[in-house]
Coordinates of N, CA and C in Angstrom, one line a residue:
I256 N 187.8 -87.7 -133.0 CA 186.2 -87.5 -132.6 C 186.1 -86.5 -132.4
K257 N 184.9 -85.6 -133.2 CA 184.5 -83.9 -132.6 C 183.0 -84.1 -131.7
V258 N 182.8 -84.2 -130.9 CA 181.6 -83.9 -129.8 C 181.1 -82.1 -129.5
R259 N 179.9 -82.5 -130.8 CA 179.1 -81.1 -130.5 C 178.5 -80.8 -128.6
N260 N 179.1 -79.9 -128.5 CA 178.0 -79.5 -127.2 C 177.5 -78.3 -127.4
D261 N 176.3 -78.3 -127.3 CA 175.8 -76.8 -128.1 C 175.2 -76.0 -126.1
G262 N 175.4 -76.8 -125.0 CA 175.3 -76.4 -124.0 C 175.6 -76.5 -123.0
I263 N 175.8 -77.2 -121.5 CA 176.9 -76.9 -120.9 C 176.7 -78.9 -119.9
D264 N 177.4 -78.8 -119.4 CA 176.9 -80.6 -118.9 C 177.6 -79.5 -117.4
I265 N 176.5 -80.9 -116.4 CA 176.2 -79.8 -115.4 C 176.1 -81.4 -114.1
S266 N 177.5 -81.8 -113.1 CA 178.2 -82.7 -112.5 C 177.6 -82.1 -111.3
T267 N 176.8 -83.4 -110.9 CA 175.9 -83.2 -109.6 C 176.0 -84.5 -108.9
A268 N 174.9 -85.3 -108.0 CA 175.1 -86.6 -107.3 C 174.3 -87.1 -107.8
K269 N 175.6 -88.6 -108.2 CA 174.5 -89.6 -108.4 C 173.0 -90.0 -108.4
G270 N 172.6 -90.1 -109.3 CA 170.6 -90.3 -109.5 C 169.8 -89.5 -109.1
S271 N 170.2 -87.5 -109.2 CA 169.8 -86.5 -108.8 C 167.9 -85.9 -109.8
A272 N 167.6 -85.4 -109.2 CA 166.8 -85.0 -109.5 C 166.8 -84.1 -110.5
V273 N 166.1 -83.8 -111.5 CA 166.2 -81.8 -112.2 C 165.4 -82.0 -112.7
R274 N 165.0 -80.8 -112.2 CA 164.2 -79.8 -112.2 C 164.2 -78.5 -113.3
S275 N 162.8 -77.8 -113.7 CA 162.7 -77.0 -115.1 C 163.2 -75.6 -114.3
I276 N 163.9 -74.9 -114.9 CA 164.5 -73.5 -114.6 C 163.3 -72.8 -114.3
F277 N 161.9 -72.5 -115.4 CA 161.0 -71.6 -115.4 C 159.7 -71.9 -115.7
N278 N 159.0 -72.3 -115.3 CA 157.6 -72.4 -115.9 C 157.3 -71.8 -116.9
G279 N 156.6 -73.5 -117.8 CA 157.2 -73.4 -119.1 C 155.9 -74.9 -120.0
T280 N 156.2 -75.4 -121.1 CA 155.3 -76.2 -121.8 C 156.3 -77.0 -122.5
V281 N 156.4 -78.9 -121.5 CA 156.3 -79.9 -122.6 C 156.9 -80.3 -124.0
R282 N 157.1 -79.3 -125.0 CA 156.9 -80.0 -125.9 C 157.6 -81.0 -126.5
N283 N 158.2 -82.1 -125.7 CA 159.0 -83.3 -126.5 C 159.2 -84.7 -125.7
V284 N 159.5 -84.9 -125.1 CA 160.1 -86.6 -125.0 C 160.5 -87.8 -125.3
F285 N 161.9 -87.6 -125.7 CA 161.8 -88.6 -126.7 C 163.3 -89.2 -126.3
V286 N 163.9 -90.6 -127.0 CA 164.9 -90.9 -126.7 C 166.4 -90.9 -127.1
I287 N 167.6 -90.1 -127.1 CA 168.3 -90.5 -128.4 C 169.4 -91.6 -127.8
P288 N 170.2 -92.2 -128.2 CA 171.0 -93.0 -128.1 C 172.5 -92.6 -127.6
G289 N 172.5 -92.7 -126.6 CA 174.1 -92.9 -125.8 C 173.6 -91.7 -125.1
M290 N 172.7 -90.8 -124.5 CA 172.1 -89.9 -124.4 C 171.1 -89.9 -123.5
N291 N 170.1 -91.1 -123.3 CA 169.2 -91.3 -122.9 C 168.3 -90.6 -123.2
K292 N 166.8 -90.1 -122.5 CA 166.0 -89.4 -122.0 C 166.5 -88.2 -121.9
V293 N 165.7 -87.6 -123.4 CA 165.4 -85.9 -122.9 C 164.1 -85.2 -123.2
V294 N 164.5 -83.9 -122.2 CA 163.2 -83.5 -122.3 C 163.3 -82.5 -122.7
I295 N 162.2 -81.4 -123.8 CA 162.6 -80.0 -123.9 C 161.3 -79.4 -123.8
V296 N 161.3 -77.9 -122.8 CA 160.5 -77.4 -122.7 C 160.3 -76.0 -123.5
R297 N 159.2 -75.3 -123.8 CA 158.9 -74.1 -124.3 C 158.3 -73.2 -122.9
H298 N 159.5 -72.4 -123.2 CA 159.0 -71.2 -122.2 C 158.9 -69.7 -122.9
G299 N 157.9 -70.1 -123.4 CA 157.5 -68.3 -124.6 C 158.0 -69.0 -125.6
S300 N 159.5 -67.8 -126.7 CA 160.1 -68.0 -127.3 C 161.5 -68.6 -127.2
Y301 N 161.5 -69.3 -126.0 CA 162.7 -70.4 -125.3 C 162.2 -71.4 -125.1
L302 N 163.5 -71.9 -125.6 CA 163.6 -73.5 -125.4 C 164.4 -73.9 -124.3
S303 N 164.1 -75.1 -123.0 CA 165.2 -75.1 -122.7 C 165.2 -76.9 -122.8
V304 N 166.9 -77.2 -122.8 CA 166.6 -78.8 -123.5 C 167.3 -79.7 -121.7
Y305 N 166.6 -80.6 -121.5 CA 167.8 -81.2 -120.5 C 167.8 -82.9 -120.7
S306 N 168.8 -83.4 -121.0 CA 169.1 -84.3 -121.5 C 170.3 -85.4 -120.9
N307 N 170.6 -87.0 -120.4 CA 170.6 -88.1 -119.2 C 169.8 -87.9 -119.0
L308 N 168.7 -88.4 -119.1 CA 167.9 -88.4 -117.7 C 167.4 -90.1 -117.5
I309 N 166.9 -90.6 -116.4 CA 166.6 -92.2 -116.8 C 165.6 -92.3 -116.8
D310 N 164.9 -91.2 -115.4 CA 163.2 -91.6 -115.5 C 162.8 -90.1 -116.3
V311 N 161.5 -90.2 -116.9 CA 160.6 -88.9 -116.8 C 159.8 -88.8 -116.3
Y312 N 159.4 -87.8 -115.6 CA 157.9 -87.6 -114.6 C 157.0 -86.4 -116.1
V313 N 157.1 -86.1 -116.6 CA 156.1 -85.4 -117.5 C 155.5 -86.2 -118.7
K314 N 155.0 -85.2 -119.5 CA 155.1 -85.5 -120.8 C 154.5 -84.2 -121.6
A315 N 154.7 -84.5 -123.2 CA 154.8 -83.4 -123.8 C 152.9 -82.9 -123.6
G316 N 153.0 -81.8 -124.0 CA 151.9 -81.1 -123.4 C 151.5 -80.5 -122.6
E317 N 151.9 -81.2 -121.2 CA 152.3 -80.8 -119.9 C 152.9 -79.0 -119.4
V318 N 151.8 -78.9 -119.1 CA 152.5 -77.6 -118.5 C 153.0 -77.7 -116.8
I319 N 154.4 -77.3 -116.8 CA 155.2 -77.0 -115.3 C 155.2 -75.9 -114.7
K320 N 155.4 -76.4 -114.1 CA 156.2 -74.9 -113.6 C 158.0 -75.1 -112.9
T321 N 158.4 -73.1 -112.3 CA 159.2 -73.2 -112.1 C 160.1 -74.2 -110.9
K322 N 161.1 -74.8 -110.9 CA 161.4 -75.7 -109.6 C 161.2 -77.7 -110.0
Q323 N 159.7 -77.3 -110.6 CA 159.0 -78.5 -110.8 C 160.4 -79.5 -110.8
V324 N 160.2 -81.1 -110.3 CA 160.7 -82.6 -110.9 C 160.5 -83.1 -112.4
I325 N 161.4 -82.3 -113.4 CA 161.2 -84.0 -114.7 C 161.5 -85.1 -115.4
G326 N 162.4 -85.3 -114.1 CA 162.8 -86.6 -114.1 C 164.1 -87.0 -113.1
V327 N 165.2 -87.6 -113.3 CA 166.0 -87.9 -112.7 C 166.9 -88.6 -113.4
L328 N 168.4 -88.2 -113.2 CA 169.8 -88.3 -114.2 C 170.4 -89.8 -114.1
A329 N 170.2 -90.4 -115.5 CA 171.2 -91.3 -115.4 C 172.6 -91.3 -114.3
A330 N 172.9 -92.7 -113.9 CA 174.1 -92.7 -113.3 C 175.0 -93.2 -114.6
N331 N 176.2 -92.7 -114.1 CA 177.5 -92.9 -114.8 C 178.1 -93.7 -114.4
D332 N 178.7 -94.8 -115.6 CA 178.9 -96.0 -115.3 C 180.2 -95.5 -113.9
N333 N 180.3 -96.7 -113.6 CA 181.6 -96.8 -111.8 C 181.6 -95.2 -111.4
S334 N 180.6 -94.6 -111.1 CA 181.0 -93.7 -110.5 C 179.7 -93.2 -109.4
D335 N 179.9 -92.6 -108.7 CA 179.0 -91.6 -107.6 C 178.0 -90.3 -108.4
V336 N 178.2 -89.9 -109.9 CA 178.1 -88.4 -110.5 C 177.4 -88.4 -111.0
S337 N 176.1 -87.8 -111.7 CA 175.5 -87.9 -112.7 C 175.0 -87.1 -113.5
I338 N 175.7 -86.6 -114.6 CA 176.0 -85.0 -115.7 C 174.8 -85.2 -116.7
L339 N 174.4 -83.4 -116.3 CA 173.0 -83.7 -116.7 C 173.2 -82.3 -118.1
K340 N 173.7 -83.3 -119.5 CA 173.7 -82.1 -120.7 C 172.5 -81.0 -120.4
F341 N 172.6 -79.7 -120.5 CA 171.4 -78.8 -120.1 C 171.6 -77.8 -121.3
Q342 N 170.8 -77.7 -122.0 CA 170.9 -76.1 -123.0 C 170.0 -75.2 -123.2
I343 N 170.0 -74.2 -123.5 CA 168.9 -73.5 -123.7 C 168.9 -73.0 -125.1
W344 N 167.9 -72.3 -125.7 CA 168.3 -71.8 -126.9 C 167.2 -70.8 -127.3
K345 N 166.8 -69.8 -128.2 CA 166.0 -68.9 -128.1 C 165.2 -69.6 -129.4
E346 N 164.1 -69.8 -130.4 CA 164.1 -70.3 -131.1 C 165.2 -71.7 -131.5
N347 N 165.8 -71.2 -132.5 CA 166.7 -72.2 -133.4 C 168.0 -70.8 -133.1
V348 N 167.9 -70.2 -132.0 CA 169.6 -69.2 -131.6 C 170.2 -70.2 -130.1
K349 N 170.9 -70.7 -130.0 CA 171.7 -71.4 -128.8 C 172.3 -70.2 -127.8
L350 N 171.7 -69.8 -126.8 CA 172.7 -68.9 -125.9 C 173.6 -70.2 -124.8
D351 N 173.6 -69.1 -123.8 CA 174.4 -69.4 -122.7 C 173.8 -70.0 -121.3
P352 N 173.9 -70.6 -121.9 CA 172.7 -71.1 -120.2 C 172.8 -71.3 -118.7
Q353 N 174.1 -71.1 -118.7 CA 174.3 -70.2 -117.4 C 174.0 -69.2 -116.2
K354 N 173.0 -68.1 -117.7 CA 172.4 -67.4 -117.4 C 171.2 -67.3 -116.8
W355 N 170.4 -69.1 -117.1 CA 169.4 -69.2 -116.7 C 169.3 -70.3 -115.4
L356 N 170.3 -70.5 -114.5 CA 170.3 -71.0 -113.8 C 170.4 -70.3 -112.1
A357 N 169.6 -70.4 -111.3 CA 168.9 -70.1 -110.5 C 170.4 -70.6 -108.8
V358 N 172.0 -70.5 -109.2 CA 173.2 -71.1 -108.2 C 172.3 -70.6 -106.9
G359 N 173.1 -72.1 -106.3 CA 172.3 -71.5 -104.7 C 171.0 -71.4 -104.2
K360 N 169.8 -71.1 -105.2 CA 168.7 -70.6 -104.3 C 167.6 -72.0 -104.1

């Protein structure tokens, strides 16, 4: 079995809040079986994608700010860890999401 990953997986404490990486507009909120809820945020010509959310606090069309909480991560079975599936796109070209993260800030 091959699994395609167009971004990175970020491990964090079980049930952690997920925050927007930059100001933007929520484009879509939807469910993917096996990936829980997904939020896509548009930042000009860029898109950030946050997958594996169990609760979402934003809705399509909402303007959000940098570091605004957009939802809460689903917990992995039998673990104290949650995993955020995170992607960055410039329109339809995937980019390295690590360059967008404010590590330790």
